[in-house]
Short mmCIF file of C-alpha atoms in Angstrom, two decimals:
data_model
loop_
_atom_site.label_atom_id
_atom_site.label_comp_id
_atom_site.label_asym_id
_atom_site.label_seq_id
_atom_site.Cartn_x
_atom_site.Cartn_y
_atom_site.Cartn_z
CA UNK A 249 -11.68 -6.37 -20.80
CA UNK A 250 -13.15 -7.59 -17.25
CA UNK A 251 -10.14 -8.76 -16.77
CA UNK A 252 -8.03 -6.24 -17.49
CA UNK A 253 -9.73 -4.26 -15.33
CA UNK A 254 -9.39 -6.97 -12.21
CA UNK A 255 -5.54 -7.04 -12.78
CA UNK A 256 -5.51 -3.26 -12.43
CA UNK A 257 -7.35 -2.91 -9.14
CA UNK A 258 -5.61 -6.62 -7.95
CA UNK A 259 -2.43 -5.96 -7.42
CA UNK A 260 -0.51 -5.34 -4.12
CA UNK A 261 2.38 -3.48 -2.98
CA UNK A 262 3.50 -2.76 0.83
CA UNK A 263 4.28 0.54 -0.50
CA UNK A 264 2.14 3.25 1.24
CA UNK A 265 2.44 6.45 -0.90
CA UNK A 266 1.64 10.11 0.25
CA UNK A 267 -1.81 10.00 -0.78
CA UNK A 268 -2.26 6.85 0.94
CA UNK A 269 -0.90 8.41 4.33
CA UNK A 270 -3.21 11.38 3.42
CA UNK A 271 -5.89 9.70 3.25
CA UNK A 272 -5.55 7.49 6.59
CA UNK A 273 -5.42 11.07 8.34
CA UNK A 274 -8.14 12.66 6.29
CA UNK A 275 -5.66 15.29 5.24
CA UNK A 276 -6.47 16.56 1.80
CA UNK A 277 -3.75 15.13 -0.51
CA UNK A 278 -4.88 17.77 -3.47
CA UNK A 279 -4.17 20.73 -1.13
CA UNK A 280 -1.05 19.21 0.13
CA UNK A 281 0.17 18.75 -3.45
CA UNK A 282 -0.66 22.36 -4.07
CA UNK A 283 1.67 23.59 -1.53
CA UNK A 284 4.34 21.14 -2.11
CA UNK A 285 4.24 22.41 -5.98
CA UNK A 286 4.80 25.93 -4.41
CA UNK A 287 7.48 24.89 -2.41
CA UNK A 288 9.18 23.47 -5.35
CA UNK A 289 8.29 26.88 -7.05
CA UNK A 290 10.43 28.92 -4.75
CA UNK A 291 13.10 26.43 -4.07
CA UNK A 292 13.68 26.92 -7.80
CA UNK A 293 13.57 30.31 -7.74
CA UNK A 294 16.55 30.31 -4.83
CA UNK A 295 18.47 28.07 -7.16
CA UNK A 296 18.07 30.21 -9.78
CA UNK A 297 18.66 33.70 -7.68
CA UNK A 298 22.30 31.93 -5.83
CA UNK A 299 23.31 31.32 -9.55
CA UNK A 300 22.67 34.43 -10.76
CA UNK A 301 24.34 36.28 -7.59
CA UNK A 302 27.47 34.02 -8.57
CA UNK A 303 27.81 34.83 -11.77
CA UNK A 304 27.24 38.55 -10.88
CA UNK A 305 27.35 39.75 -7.71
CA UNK A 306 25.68 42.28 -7.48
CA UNK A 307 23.19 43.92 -4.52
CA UNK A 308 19.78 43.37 -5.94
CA UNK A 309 21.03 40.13 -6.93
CA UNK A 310 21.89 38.84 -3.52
CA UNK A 311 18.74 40.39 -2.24
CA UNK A 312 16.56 38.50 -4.49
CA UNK A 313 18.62 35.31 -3.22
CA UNK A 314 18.18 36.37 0.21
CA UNK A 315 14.22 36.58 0.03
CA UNK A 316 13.92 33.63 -2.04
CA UNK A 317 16.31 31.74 0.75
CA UNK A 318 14.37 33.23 3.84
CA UNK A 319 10.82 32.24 1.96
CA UNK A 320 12.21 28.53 0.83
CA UNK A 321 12.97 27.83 4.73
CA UNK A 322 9.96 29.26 6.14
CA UNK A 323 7.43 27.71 3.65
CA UNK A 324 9.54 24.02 3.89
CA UNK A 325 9.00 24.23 7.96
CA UNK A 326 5.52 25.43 7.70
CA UNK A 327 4.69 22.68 5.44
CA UNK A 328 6.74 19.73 6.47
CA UNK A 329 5.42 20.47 10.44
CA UNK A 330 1.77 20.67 9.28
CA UNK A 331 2.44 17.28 7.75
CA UNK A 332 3.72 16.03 10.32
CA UNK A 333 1.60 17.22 13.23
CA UNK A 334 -1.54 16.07 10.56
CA UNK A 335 -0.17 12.29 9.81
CA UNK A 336 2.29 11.77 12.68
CA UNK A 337 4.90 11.22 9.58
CA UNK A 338 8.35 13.22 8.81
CA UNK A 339 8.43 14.09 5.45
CA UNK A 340 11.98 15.06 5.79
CA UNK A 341 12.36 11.88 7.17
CA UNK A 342 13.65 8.81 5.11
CA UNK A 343 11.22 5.44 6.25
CA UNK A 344 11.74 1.56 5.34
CA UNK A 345 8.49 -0.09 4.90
CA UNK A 346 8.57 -1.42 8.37
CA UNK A 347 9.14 1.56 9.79
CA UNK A 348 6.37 3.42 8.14
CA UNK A 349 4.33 0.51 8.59
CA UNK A 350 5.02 0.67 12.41
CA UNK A 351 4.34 4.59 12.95
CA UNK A 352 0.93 4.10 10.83
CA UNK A 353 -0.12 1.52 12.87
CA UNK A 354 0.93 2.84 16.01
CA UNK A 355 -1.16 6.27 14.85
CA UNK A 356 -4.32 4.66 13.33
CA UNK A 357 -4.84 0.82 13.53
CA UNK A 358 -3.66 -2.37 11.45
CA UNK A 359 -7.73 -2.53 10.47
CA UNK A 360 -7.74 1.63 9.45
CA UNK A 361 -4.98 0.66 6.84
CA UNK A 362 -6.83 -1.92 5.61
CA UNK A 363 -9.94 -0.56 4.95
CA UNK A 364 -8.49 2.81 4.38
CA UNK A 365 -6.08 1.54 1.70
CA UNK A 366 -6.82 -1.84 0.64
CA UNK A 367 -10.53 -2.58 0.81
CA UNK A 368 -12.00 -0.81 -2.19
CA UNK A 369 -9.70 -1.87 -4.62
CA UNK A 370 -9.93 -5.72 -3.14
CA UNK A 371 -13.79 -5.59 -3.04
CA UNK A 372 -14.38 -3.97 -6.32
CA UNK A 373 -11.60 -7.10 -7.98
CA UNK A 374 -14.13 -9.41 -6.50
CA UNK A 375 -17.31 -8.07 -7.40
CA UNK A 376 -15.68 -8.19 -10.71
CA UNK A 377 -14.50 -12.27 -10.46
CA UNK A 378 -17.55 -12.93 -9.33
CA UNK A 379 -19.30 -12.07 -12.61
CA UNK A 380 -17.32 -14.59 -14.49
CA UNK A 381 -18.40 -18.02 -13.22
CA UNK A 382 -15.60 -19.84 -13.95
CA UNK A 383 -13.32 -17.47 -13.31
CA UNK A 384 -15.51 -17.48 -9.82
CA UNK A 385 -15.11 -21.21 -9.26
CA UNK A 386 -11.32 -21.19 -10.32
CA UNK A 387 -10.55 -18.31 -7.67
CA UNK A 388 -12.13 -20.88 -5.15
CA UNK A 389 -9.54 -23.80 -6.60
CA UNK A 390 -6.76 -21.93 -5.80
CA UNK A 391 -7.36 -20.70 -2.00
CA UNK A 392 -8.39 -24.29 -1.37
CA UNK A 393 -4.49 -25.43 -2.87
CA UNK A 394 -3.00 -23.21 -0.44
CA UNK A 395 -5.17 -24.30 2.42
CA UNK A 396 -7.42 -20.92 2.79
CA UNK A 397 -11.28 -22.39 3.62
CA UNK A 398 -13.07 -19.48 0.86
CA UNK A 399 -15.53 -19.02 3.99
CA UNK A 400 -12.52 -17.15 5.90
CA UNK A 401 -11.97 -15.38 3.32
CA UNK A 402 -15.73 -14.21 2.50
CA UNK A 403 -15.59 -13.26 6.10
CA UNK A 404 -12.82 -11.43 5.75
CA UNK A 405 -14.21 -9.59 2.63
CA UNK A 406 -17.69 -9.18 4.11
CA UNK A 407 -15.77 -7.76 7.25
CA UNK A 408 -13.84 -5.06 5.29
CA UNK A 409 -17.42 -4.16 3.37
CA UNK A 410 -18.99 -3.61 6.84
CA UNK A 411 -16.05 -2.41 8.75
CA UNK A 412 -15.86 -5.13 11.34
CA UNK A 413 -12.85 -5.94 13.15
CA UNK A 414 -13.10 -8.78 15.58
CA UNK A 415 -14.94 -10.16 12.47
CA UNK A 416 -11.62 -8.90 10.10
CA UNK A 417 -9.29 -10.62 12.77
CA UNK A 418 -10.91 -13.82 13.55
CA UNK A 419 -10.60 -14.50 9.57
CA UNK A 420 -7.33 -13.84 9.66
CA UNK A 421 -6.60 -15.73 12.05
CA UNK A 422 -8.79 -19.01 10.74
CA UNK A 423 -6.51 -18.15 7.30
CA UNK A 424 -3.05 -18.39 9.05
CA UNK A 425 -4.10 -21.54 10.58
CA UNK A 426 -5.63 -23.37 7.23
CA UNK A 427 -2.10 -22.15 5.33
CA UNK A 428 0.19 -23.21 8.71
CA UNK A 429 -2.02 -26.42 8.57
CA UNK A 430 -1.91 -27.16 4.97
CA UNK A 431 2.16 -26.52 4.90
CA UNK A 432 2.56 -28.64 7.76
CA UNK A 433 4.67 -25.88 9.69
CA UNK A 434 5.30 -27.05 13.02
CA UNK A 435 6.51 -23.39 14.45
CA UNK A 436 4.53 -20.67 15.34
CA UNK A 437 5.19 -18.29 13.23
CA UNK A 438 3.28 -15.30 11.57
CA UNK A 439 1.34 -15.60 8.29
CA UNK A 440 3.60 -13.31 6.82
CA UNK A 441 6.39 -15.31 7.74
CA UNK A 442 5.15 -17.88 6.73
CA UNK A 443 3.92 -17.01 2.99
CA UNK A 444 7.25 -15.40 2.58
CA UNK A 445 9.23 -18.41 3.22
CA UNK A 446 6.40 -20.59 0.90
CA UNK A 447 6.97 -18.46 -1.54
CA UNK A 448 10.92 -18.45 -1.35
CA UNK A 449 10.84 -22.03 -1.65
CA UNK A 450 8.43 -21.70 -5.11
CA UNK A 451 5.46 -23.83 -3.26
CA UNK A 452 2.88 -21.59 -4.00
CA UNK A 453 2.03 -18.27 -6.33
CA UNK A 454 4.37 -19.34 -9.73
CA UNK A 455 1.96 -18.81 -11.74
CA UNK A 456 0.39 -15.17 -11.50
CA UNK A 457 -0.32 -13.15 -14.20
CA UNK A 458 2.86 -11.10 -15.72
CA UNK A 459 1.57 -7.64 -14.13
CA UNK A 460 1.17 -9.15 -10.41
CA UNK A 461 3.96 -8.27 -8.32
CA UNK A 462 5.03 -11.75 -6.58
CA UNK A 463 7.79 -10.69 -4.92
CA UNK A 464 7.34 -8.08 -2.33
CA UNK A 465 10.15 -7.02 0.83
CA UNK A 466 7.04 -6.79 2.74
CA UNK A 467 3.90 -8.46 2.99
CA UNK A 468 2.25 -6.00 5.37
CA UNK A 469 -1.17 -7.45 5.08
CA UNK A 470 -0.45 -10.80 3.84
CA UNK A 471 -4.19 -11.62 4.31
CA UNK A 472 -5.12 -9.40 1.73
CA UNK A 473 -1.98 -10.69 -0.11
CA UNK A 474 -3.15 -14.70 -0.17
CA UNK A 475 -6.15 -13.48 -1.46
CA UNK A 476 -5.37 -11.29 -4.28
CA UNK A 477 -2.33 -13.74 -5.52
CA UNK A 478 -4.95 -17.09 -5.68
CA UNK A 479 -7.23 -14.09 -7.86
CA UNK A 480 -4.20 -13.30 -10.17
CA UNK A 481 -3.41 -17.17 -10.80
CA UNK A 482 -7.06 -17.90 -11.36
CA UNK A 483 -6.90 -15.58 -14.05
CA UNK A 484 -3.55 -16.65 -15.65
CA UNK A 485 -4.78 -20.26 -15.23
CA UNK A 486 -8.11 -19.85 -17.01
CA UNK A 487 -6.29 -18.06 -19.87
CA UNK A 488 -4.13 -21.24 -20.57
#
């Protein structure tokens, strides 16, 4: 049951959703789904009207189209520039990952995503590990066969517990360096990089549990990445 639990709160996706990007900009996601259902609600409705005023056109037909049109526009504008003007994102506009990535960043912080998004999940998988001794010990195993020192990365976890960021960064960085190290990589090259092209070669994370998503376009926060793949191996590895 424990971990079932860990495997739902461990895995990792680039992916920022809406209520992710709500949350950064303390916009209330519930509201904004409120008035995006109402939106939907009339849009409907102005389907339904310019259907009906086909099939019979007719003067109170085309009227009810033409309020339902005028009140579909003005309630899409309101909403999708309140958005906007709230999170600094289009939602009319289609993002890659990088690119939302980028504009988050550039509006909040690489640390506010982190500890916005990622932390609670990440620290409530560990408190959860760390109940299970050898589940504890095996976590430790696998950072160590990838080169991570597990005193980075209890930096980096105490760091996203207490908000920290030189703390966050210099952890990171210390990480990076043991995985560079460890792989022998004689470029300088970022730890995303860097996993990505480990991983594309099949030297490290083969052996996750079935529900962990391996694979990813982006590792955003690769950091957070490293850590939560050695978690999902120690658990498929103790299971064996």
């Amino acid at each position: 049951m424990m971990k079932s639990i860990i495997n739902q709160l461990n895995n990792y996706t680039s992916n920022l959703t809406i209520e992710d990007i709500c949350l950064l900009s303390n916009y209330d996601y519930e509201a904004f789904m409120q008035q995006y259902k109402k939106l939907v609600y009339i849009t409907g409705m102005r389907q339904y009207w310019l259907i009906t005023a086909k099939q019979q056109r007719n003067h109170s037909n085309i009227k009810q189209f033409k309020t339902y049109h005028k009140a579909q526009q003005h309630f899409y504008r309101q909403l999708t520039q309140e958005f906007h003007l709230i999170t600094g994102i289009n939602p009319s506009q289609s993002y890659s990952i990088t690119e939302l990535y980028d504009a988050l960043v550039e509006k909040h912080s690489r640390f506010h995503i982190a500890t916005t998004v990622y932390a609670d999940n990440l620290l409530t998988a560990i408190q959860y590990a760390r109940c299970n001794t050898q589940l504890w010990q095996r976590f430790k195993q696998e950072l160590a066969a990838v080169g991570i020192a597990f005193k980075d990365v209890s930096q980096l976890l105490t760091a996203l517990h207490y908000a920290d960021e030189t703390d966050y960064q210099e952890a990171t960085d210390r990480m990076a360096k043991g995985f560079r190290d460890f792989y022998q990589y004689q470029v300088d090259r970022d730890f995303e990089t860097l996993v990505m092209e480990a991983m594309s070669f099949g030297q490290i994370f083969q052996h996750c549990t079935p529900c962990f998503k391996i694979y990813n376009l982006r590792i955003t926060f690769p950091e957070i990445y490293v850590i939560k793949a050695c978690l999902s191996q120690a658990i498929a590895r103790q299971n064996d």
